[in-house]
mmCIF file of C-alpha atoms in Angstrom:
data_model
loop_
_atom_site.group_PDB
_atom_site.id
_atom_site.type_symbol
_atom_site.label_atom_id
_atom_site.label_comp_id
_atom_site.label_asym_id
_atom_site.label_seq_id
_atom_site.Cartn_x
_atom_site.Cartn_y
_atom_site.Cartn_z
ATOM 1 C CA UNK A 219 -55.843 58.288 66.774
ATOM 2 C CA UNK A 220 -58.129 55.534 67.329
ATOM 3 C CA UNK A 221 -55.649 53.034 66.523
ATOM 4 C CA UNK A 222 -52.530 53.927 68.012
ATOM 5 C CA UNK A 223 -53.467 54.942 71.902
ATOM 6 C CA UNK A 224 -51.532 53.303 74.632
ATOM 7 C CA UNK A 225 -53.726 50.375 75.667
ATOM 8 C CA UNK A 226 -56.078 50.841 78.377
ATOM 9 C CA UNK A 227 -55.868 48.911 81.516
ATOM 10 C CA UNK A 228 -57.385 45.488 81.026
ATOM 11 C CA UNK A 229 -59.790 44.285 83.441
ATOM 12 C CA UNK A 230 -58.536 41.284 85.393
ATOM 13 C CA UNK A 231 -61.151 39.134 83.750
ATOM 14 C CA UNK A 232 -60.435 39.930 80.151
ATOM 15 C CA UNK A 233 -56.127 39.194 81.339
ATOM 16 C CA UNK A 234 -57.151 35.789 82.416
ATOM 17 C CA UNK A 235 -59.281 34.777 79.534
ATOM 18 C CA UNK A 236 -57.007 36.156 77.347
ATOM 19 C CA UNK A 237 -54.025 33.484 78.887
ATOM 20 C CA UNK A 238 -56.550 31.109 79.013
ATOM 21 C CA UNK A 239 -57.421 30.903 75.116
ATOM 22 C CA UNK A 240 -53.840 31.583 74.841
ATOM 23 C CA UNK A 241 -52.719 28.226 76.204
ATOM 24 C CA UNK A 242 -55.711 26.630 74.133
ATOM 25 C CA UNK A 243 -54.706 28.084 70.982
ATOM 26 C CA UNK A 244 -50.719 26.860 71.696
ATOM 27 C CA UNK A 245 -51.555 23.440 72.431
ATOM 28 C CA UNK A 246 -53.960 23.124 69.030
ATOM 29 C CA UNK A 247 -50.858 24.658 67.165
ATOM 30 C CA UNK A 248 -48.018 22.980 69.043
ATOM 31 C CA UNK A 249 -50.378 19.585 67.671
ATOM 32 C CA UNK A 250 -50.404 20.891 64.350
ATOM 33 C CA UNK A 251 -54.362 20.921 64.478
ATOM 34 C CA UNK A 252 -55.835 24.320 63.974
ATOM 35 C CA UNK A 253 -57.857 26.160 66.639
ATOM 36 C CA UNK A 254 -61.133 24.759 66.712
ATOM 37 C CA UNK A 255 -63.587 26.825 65.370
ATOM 38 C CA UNK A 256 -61.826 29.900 64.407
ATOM 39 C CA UNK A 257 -61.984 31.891 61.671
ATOM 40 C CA UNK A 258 -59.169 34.326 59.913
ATOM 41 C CA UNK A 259 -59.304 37.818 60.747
ATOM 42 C CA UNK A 260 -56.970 41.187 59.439
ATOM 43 C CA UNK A 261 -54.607 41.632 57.282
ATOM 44 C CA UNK A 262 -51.946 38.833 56.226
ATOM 45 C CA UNK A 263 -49.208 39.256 53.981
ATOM 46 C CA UNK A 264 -46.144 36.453 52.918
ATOM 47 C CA UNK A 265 -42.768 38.390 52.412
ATOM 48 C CA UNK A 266 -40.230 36.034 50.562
ATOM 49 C CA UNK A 267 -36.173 36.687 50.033
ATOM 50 C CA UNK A 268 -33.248 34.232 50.362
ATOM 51 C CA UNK A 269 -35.313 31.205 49.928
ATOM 52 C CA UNK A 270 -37.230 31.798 52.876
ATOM 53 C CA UNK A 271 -40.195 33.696 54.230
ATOM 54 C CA UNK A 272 -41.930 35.925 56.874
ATOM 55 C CA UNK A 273 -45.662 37.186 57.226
ATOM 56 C CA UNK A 274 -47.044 40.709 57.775
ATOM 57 C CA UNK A 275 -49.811 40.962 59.720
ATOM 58 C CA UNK A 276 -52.301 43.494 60.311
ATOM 59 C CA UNK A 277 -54.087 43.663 63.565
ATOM 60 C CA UNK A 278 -56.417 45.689 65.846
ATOM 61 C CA UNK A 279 -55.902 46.777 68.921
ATOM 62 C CA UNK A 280 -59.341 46.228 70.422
ATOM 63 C CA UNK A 281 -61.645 43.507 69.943
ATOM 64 C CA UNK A 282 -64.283 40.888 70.707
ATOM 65 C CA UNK A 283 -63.134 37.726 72.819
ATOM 66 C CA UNK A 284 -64.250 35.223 69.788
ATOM 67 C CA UNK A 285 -61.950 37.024 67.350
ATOM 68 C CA UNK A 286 -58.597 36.364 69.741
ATOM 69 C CA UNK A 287 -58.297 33.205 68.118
ATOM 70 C CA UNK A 288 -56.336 33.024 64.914
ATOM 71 C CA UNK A 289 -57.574 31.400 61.781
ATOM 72 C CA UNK A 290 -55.935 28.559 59.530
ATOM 73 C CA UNK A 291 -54.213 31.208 57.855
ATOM 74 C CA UNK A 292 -52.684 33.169 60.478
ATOM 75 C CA UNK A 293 -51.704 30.054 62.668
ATOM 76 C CA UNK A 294 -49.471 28.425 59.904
ATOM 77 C CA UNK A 295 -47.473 31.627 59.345
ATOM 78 C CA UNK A 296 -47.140 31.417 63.540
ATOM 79 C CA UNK A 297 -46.774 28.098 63.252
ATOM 80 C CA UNK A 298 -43.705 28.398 61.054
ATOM 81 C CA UNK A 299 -42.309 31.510 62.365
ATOM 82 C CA UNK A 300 -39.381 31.581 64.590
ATOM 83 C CA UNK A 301 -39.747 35.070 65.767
ATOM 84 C CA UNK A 302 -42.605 37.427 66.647
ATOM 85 C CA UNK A 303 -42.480 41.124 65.997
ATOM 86 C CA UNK A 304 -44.965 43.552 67.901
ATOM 87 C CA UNK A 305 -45.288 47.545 68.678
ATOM 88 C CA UNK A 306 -44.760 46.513 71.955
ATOM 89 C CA UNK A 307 -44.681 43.087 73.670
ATOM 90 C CA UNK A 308 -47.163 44.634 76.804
ATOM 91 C CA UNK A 309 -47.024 40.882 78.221
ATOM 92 C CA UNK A 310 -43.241 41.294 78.840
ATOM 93 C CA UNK A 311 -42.618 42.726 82.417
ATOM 94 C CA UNK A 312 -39.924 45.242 81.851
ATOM 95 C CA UNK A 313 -42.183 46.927 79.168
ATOM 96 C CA UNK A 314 -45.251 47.235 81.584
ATOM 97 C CA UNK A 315 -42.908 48.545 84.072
ATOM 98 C CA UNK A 316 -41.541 51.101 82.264
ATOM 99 C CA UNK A 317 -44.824 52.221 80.691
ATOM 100 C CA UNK A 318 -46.199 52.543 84.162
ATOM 101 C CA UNK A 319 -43.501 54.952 84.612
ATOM 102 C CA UNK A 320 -43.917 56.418 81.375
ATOM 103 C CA UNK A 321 -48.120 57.069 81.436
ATOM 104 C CA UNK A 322 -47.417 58.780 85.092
ATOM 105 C CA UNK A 323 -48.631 62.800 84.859
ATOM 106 C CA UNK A 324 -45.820 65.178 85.011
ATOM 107 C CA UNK A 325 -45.297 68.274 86.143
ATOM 108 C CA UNK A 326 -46.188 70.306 82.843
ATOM 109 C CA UNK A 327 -48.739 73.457 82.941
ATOM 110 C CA UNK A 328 -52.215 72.399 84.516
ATOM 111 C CA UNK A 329 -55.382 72.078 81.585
ATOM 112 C CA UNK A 330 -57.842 74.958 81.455
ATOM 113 C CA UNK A 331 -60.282 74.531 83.578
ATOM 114 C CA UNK A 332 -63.385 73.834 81.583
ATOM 115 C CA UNK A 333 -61.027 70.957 79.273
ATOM 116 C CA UNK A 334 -60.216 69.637 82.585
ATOM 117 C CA UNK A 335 -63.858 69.228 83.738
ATOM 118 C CA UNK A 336 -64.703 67.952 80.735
ATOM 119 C CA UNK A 337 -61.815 65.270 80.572
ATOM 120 C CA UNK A 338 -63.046 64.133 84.591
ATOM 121 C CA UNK A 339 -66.244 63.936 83.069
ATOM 122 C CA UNK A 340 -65.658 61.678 80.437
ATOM 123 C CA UNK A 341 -63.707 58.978 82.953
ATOM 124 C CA UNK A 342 -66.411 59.041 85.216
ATOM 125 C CA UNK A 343 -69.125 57.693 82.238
ATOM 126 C CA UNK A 344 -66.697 55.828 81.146
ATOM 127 C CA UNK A 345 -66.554 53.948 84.962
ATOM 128 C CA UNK A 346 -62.675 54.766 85.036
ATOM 129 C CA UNK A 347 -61.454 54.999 88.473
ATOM 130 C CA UNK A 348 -60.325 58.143 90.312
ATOM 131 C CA UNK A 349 -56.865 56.077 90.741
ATOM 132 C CA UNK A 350 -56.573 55.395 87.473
ATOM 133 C CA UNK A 351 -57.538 58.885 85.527
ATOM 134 C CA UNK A 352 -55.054 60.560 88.292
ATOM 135 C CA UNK A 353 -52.177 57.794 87.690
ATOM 136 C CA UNK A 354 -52.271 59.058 83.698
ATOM 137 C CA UNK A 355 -50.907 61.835 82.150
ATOM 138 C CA UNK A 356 -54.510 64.396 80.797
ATOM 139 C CA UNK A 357 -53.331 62.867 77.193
ATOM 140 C CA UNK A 358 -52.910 59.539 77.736
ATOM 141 C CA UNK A 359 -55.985 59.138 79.994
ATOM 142 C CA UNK A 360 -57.803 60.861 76.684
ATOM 143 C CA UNK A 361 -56.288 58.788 74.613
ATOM 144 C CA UNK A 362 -57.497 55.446 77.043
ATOM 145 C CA UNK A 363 -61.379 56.952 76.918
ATOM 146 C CA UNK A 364 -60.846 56.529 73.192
ATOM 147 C CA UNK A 365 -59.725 53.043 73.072
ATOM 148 C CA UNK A 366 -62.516 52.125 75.792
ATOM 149 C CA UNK A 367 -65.273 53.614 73.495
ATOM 150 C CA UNK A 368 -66.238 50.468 71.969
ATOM 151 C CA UNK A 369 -67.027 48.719 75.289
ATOM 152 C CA UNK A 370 -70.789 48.581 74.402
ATOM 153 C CA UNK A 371 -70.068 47.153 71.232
ATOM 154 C CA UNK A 372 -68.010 44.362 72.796
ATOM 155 C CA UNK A 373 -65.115 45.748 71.867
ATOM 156 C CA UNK A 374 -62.231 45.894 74.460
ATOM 157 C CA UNK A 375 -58.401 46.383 74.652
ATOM 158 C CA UNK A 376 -58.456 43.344 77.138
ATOM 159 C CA UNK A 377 -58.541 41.548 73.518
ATOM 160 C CA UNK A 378 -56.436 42.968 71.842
ATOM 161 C CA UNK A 379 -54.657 41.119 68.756
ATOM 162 C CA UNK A 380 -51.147 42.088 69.651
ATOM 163 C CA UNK A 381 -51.330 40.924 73.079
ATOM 164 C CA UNK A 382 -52.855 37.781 72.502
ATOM 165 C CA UNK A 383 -50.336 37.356 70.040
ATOM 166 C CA UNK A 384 -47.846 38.043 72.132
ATOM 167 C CA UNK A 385 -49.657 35.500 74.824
ATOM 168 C CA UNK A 386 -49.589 33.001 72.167
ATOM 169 C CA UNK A 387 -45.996 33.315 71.004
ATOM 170 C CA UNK A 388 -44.521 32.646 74.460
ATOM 171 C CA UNK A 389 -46.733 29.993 74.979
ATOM 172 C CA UNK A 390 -45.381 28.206 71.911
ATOM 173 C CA UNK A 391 -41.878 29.329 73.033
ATOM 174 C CA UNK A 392 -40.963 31.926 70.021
ATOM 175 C CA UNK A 393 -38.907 34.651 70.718
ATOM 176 C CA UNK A 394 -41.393 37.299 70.952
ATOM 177 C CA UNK A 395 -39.646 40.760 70.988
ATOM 178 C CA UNK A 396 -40.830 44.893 70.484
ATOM 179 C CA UNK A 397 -40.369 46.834 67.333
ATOM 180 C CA UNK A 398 -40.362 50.131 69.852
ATOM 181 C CA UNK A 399 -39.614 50.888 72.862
ATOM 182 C CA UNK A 400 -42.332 52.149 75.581
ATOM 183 C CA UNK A 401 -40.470 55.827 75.561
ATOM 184 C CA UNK A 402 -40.527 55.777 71.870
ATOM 185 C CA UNK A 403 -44.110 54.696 71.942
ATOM 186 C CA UNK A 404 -45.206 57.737 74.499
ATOM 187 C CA UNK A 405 -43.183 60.429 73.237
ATOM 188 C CA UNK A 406 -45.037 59.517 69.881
ATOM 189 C CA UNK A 407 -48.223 59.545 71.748
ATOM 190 C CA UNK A 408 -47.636 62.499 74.008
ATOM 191 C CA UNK A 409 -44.756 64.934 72.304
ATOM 192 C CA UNK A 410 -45.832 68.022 70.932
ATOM 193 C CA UNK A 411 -46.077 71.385 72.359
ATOM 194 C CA UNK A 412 -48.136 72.250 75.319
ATOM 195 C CA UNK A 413 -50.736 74.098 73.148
ATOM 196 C CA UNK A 414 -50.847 70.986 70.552
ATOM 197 C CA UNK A 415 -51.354 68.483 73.517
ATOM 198 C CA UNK A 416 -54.470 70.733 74.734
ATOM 199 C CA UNK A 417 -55.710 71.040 71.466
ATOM 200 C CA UNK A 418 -55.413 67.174 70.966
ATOM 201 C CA UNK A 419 -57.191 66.318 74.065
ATOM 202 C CA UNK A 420 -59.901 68.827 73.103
ATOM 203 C CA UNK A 421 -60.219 67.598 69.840
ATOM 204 C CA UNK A 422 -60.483 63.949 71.333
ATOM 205 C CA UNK A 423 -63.170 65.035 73.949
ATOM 206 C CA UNK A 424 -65.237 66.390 70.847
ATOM 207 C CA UNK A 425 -64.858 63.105 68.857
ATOM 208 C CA UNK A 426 -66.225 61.021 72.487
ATOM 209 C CA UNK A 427 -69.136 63.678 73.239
ATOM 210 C CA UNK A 428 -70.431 63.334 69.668
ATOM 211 C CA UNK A 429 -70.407 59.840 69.611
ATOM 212 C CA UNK A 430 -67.987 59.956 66.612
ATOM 213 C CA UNK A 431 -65.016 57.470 67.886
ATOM 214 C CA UNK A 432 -67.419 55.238 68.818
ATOM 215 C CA UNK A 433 -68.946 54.976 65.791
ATOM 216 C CA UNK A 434 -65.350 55.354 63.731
ATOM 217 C CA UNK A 435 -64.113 51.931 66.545
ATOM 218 C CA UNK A 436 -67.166 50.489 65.290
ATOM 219 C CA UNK A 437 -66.550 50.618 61.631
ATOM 220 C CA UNK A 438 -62.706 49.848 61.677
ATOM 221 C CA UNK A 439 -63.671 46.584 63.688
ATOM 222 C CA UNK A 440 -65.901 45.555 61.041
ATOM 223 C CA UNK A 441 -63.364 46.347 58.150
ATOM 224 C CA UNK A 442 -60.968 44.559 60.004
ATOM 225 C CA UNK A 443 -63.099 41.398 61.167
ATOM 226 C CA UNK A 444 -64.349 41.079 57.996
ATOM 227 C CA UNK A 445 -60.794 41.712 55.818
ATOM 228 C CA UNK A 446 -61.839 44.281 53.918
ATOM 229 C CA UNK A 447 -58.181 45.715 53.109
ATOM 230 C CA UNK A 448 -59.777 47.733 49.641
ATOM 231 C CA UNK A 449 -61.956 49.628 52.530
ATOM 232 C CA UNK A 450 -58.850 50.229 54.503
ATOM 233 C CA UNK A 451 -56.967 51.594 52.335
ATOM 234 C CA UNK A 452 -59.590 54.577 51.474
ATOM 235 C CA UNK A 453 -59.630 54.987 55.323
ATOM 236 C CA UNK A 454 -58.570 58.766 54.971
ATOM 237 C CA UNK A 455 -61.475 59.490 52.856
ATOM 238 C CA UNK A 456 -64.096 57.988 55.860
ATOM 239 C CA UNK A 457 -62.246 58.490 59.195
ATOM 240 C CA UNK A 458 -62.894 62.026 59.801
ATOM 241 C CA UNK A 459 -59.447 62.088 61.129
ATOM 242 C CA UNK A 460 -57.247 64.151 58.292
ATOM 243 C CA UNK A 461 -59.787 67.321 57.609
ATOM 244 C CA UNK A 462 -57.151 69.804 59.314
ATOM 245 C CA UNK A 463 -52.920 70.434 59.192
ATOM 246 C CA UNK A 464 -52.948 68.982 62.417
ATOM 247 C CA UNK A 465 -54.825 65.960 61.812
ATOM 248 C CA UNK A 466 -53.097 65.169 59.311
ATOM 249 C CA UNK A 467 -49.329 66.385 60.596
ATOM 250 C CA UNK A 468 -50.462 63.654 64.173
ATOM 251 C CA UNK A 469 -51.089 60.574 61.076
ATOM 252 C CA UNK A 470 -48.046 61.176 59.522
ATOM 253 C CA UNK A 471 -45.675 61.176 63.094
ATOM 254 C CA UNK A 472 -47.761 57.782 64.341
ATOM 255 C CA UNK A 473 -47.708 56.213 60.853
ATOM 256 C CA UNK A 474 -44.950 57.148 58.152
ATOM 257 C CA UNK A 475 -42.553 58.168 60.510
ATOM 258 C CA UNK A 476 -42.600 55.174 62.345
ATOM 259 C CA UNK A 477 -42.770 52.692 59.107
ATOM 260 C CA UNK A 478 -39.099 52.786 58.025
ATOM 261 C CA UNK A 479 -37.866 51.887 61.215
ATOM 262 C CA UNK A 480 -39.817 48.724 61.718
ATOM 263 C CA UNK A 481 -39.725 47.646 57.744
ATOM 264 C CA UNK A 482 -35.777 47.978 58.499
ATOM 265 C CA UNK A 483 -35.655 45.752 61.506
ATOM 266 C CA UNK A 484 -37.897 42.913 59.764
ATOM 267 C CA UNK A 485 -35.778 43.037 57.103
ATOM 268 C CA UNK A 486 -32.784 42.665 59.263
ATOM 269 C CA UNK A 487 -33.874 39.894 61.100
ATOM 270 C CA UNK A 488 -35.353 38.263 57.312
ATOM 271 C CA UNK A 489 -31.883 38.941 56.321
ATOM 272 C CA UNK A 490 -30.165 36.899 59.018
ATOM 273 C CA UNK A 491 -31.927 33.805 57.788
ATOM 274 C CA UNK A 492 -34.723 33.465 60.516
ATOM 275 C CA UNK A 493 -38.374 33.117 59.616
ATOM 276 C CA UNK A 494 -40.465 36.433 61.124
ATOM 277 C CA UNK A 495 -44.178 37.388 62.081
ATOM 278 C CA UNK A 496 -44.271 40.717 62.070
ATOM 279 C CA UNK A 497 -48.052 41.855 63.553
ATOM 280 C CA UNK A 498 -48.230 45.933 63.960
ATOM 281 C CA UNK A 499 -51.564 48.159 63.566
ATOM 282 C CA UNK A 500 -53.214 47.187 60.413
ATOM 283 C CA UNK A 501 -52.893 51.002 59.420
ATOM 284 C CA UNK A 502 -49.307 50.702 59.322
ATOM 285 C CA UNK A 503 -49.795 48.109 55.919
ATOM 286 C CA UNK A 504 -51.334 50.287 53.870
ATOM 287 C CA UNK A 505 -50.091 53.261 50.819
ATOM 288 C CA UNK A 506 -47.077 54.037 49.869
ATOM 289 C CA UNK A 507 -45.305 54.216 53.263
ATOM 290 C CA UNK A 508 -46.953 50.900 54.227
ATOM 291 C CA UNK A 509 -44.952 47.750 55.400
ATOM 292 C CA UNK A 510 -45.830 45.718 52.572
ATOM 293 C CA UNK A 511 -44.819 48.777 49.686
ATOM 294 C CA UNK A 512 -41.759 49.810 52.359
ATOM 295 C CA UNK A 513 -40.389 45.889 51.544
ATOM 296 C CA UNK A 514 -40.968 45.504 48.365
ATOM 297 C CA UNK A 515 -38.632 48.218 47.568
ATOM 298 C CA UNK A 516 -36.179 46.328 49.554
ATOM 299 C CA UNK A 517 -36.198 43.915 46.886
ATOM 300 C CA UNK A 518 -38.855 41.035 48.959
ATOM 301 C CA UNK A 519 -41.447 39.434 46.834
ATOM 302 C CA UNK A 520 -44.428 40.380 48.803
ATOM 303 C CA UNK A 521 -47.829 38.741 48.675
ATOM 304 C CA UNK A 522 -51.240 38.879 49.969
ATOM 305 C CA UNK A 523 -52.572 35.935 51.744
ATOM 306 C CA UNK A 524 -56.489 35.935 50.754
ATOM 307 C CA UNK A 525 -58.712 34.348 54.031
ATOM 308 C CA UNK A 526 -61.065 31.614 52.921
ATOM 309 C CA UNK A 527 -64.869 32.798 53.533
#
């Protein structure tokens, strides 16, 4: 589930240095120089129909600061997009509004006690704040301990791709709009019965107290820093993640159910003659039910862009 958690609250520091390579990046682009110093990252793919294109792009949802900034590659496709596509667009107000709302606890059946201890005990090494584990939902706050496991490795959802993006989009002034919608996002997230919510959070606990999602964060960063899509794409042979019916029943609801929806939308938007960059969880480009397979059977001519080394 690594991948797909609602983002954790960002620290005020990582926000502001965020917006502040942001602008940096926009101005480089905007002068059709690229960002100094950077170097491509993820997943990049060229979709071409009607004498035009859009990109795919594969990103990661926690990072490093010095991986924010997009390559050669991946700032011409932004460059000569007209419209960016993400999950969510978390810089737009509205959305963060309404998944405030949405990550508040309900008033479903209380945790078993020992889960709940053990939940508490997790934000507190993790240096979450009383206010903040009691403002979340028990899922979602499990779900943010997961996200935040890669602190000591440097890696943080204060840098995460899709928001920079999203940073970077309005600061070049492209329409930067949401694939979902925050409700669709957290019912995703959250829905289930109450027994498969406890036996998620349980199952999430045990991953954190072994030491396994850090380890699992750590390894998807790399594959991801360093391109490795052939890697990817075995990821349910490594992952640990799709050994039971449930494990693999929670992939298939954030992944393949979700895929046909936003292939259908890019293509709509292809269709209407405008120029998209489409950037979603890199998971959500690979097999069969991938983005890249999903619009190629629409009849797109779909291409891998290969980063320079």
């Amino acid at each position: 589930m690594l991948w797909f958690a609602a983002t954790a609250p960002a620290q005020d520091v990582g926000t502001a240095c965020a917006q502040q390579a942001a602008a940096q990046a926009a101005r480089a682009l905007k002068a059709q120089s690229e960002p100094g110093g950077a170097r491509d990252r993820g997943f990049l793919w060229r979709i071409s129909k009607g004498g035009h294109d859009s990109w795919l792009y594969g990103t990661m949802h926690v990072a490093r600061p010095d991986w924010v900034i997009p390559g050669p590659a991946v700032a011409a496709a932004l460059r000569e997009s007209e419209r960016i596509a993400l999950e969510l667009d978390i810089t737009d107000a509205d959305i963060a509004r309404r998944l405030g709302a949405a990550q508040a606890p309900g008033g479903g059946e209380p945790l078993p006690e020992a889960l709940e201890q053990r939940l508490q005990g997790q934000a507190r090494a993790a240096c979450i704040p009383d206010a903040i584990s009691q403002s979340l939902s028990p899922v979602l706050l499990a779900l943010n301990l997961a996200v935040t496991a890669g602190r000591a490795d440097g890696l943080d959802p204060a840098y995460g791709i899709d928001a920079f993006i999203a940073l970077l989009g309005h600061q070049l002034g492209k329409q930067v709009v949401s694939l979902e919608t925050p409700e669709m996002q957290l019912e995703m997230l959250t829905g289930g019965t109450p027994e498969e919510r406890v036996e998620m959070i349980d199952r999430t606990l045990a991953d954190l107290e072994k030491g396994q999602t850090r380890r699992m964060l750590k390894r998807i960063a790399d594959v991801w820093s360093g391109s490795r899509l052939d890697e990817l794409e075995r990821y349910a042979s490594w992952c640990d993640c799709m050994k039971t019916a449930d494990d693999r029943r929670d992939m298939k609801r954030m992944l393949d159910e979700r895929n046909p929806a936003m292939a259908e939308q890019v293509a709509a938007w292809h269709d209407s003659g405008e120029r998209v960059f489409a950037a979603v969880g890199s998971l959500h480009m690979i097999g069969p039910q991938g983005l890249p397979a999903l619009l190629k059977a629409r009849g797109y001519r779909v291409e891998r862009i290969v980063f320079r080394r």
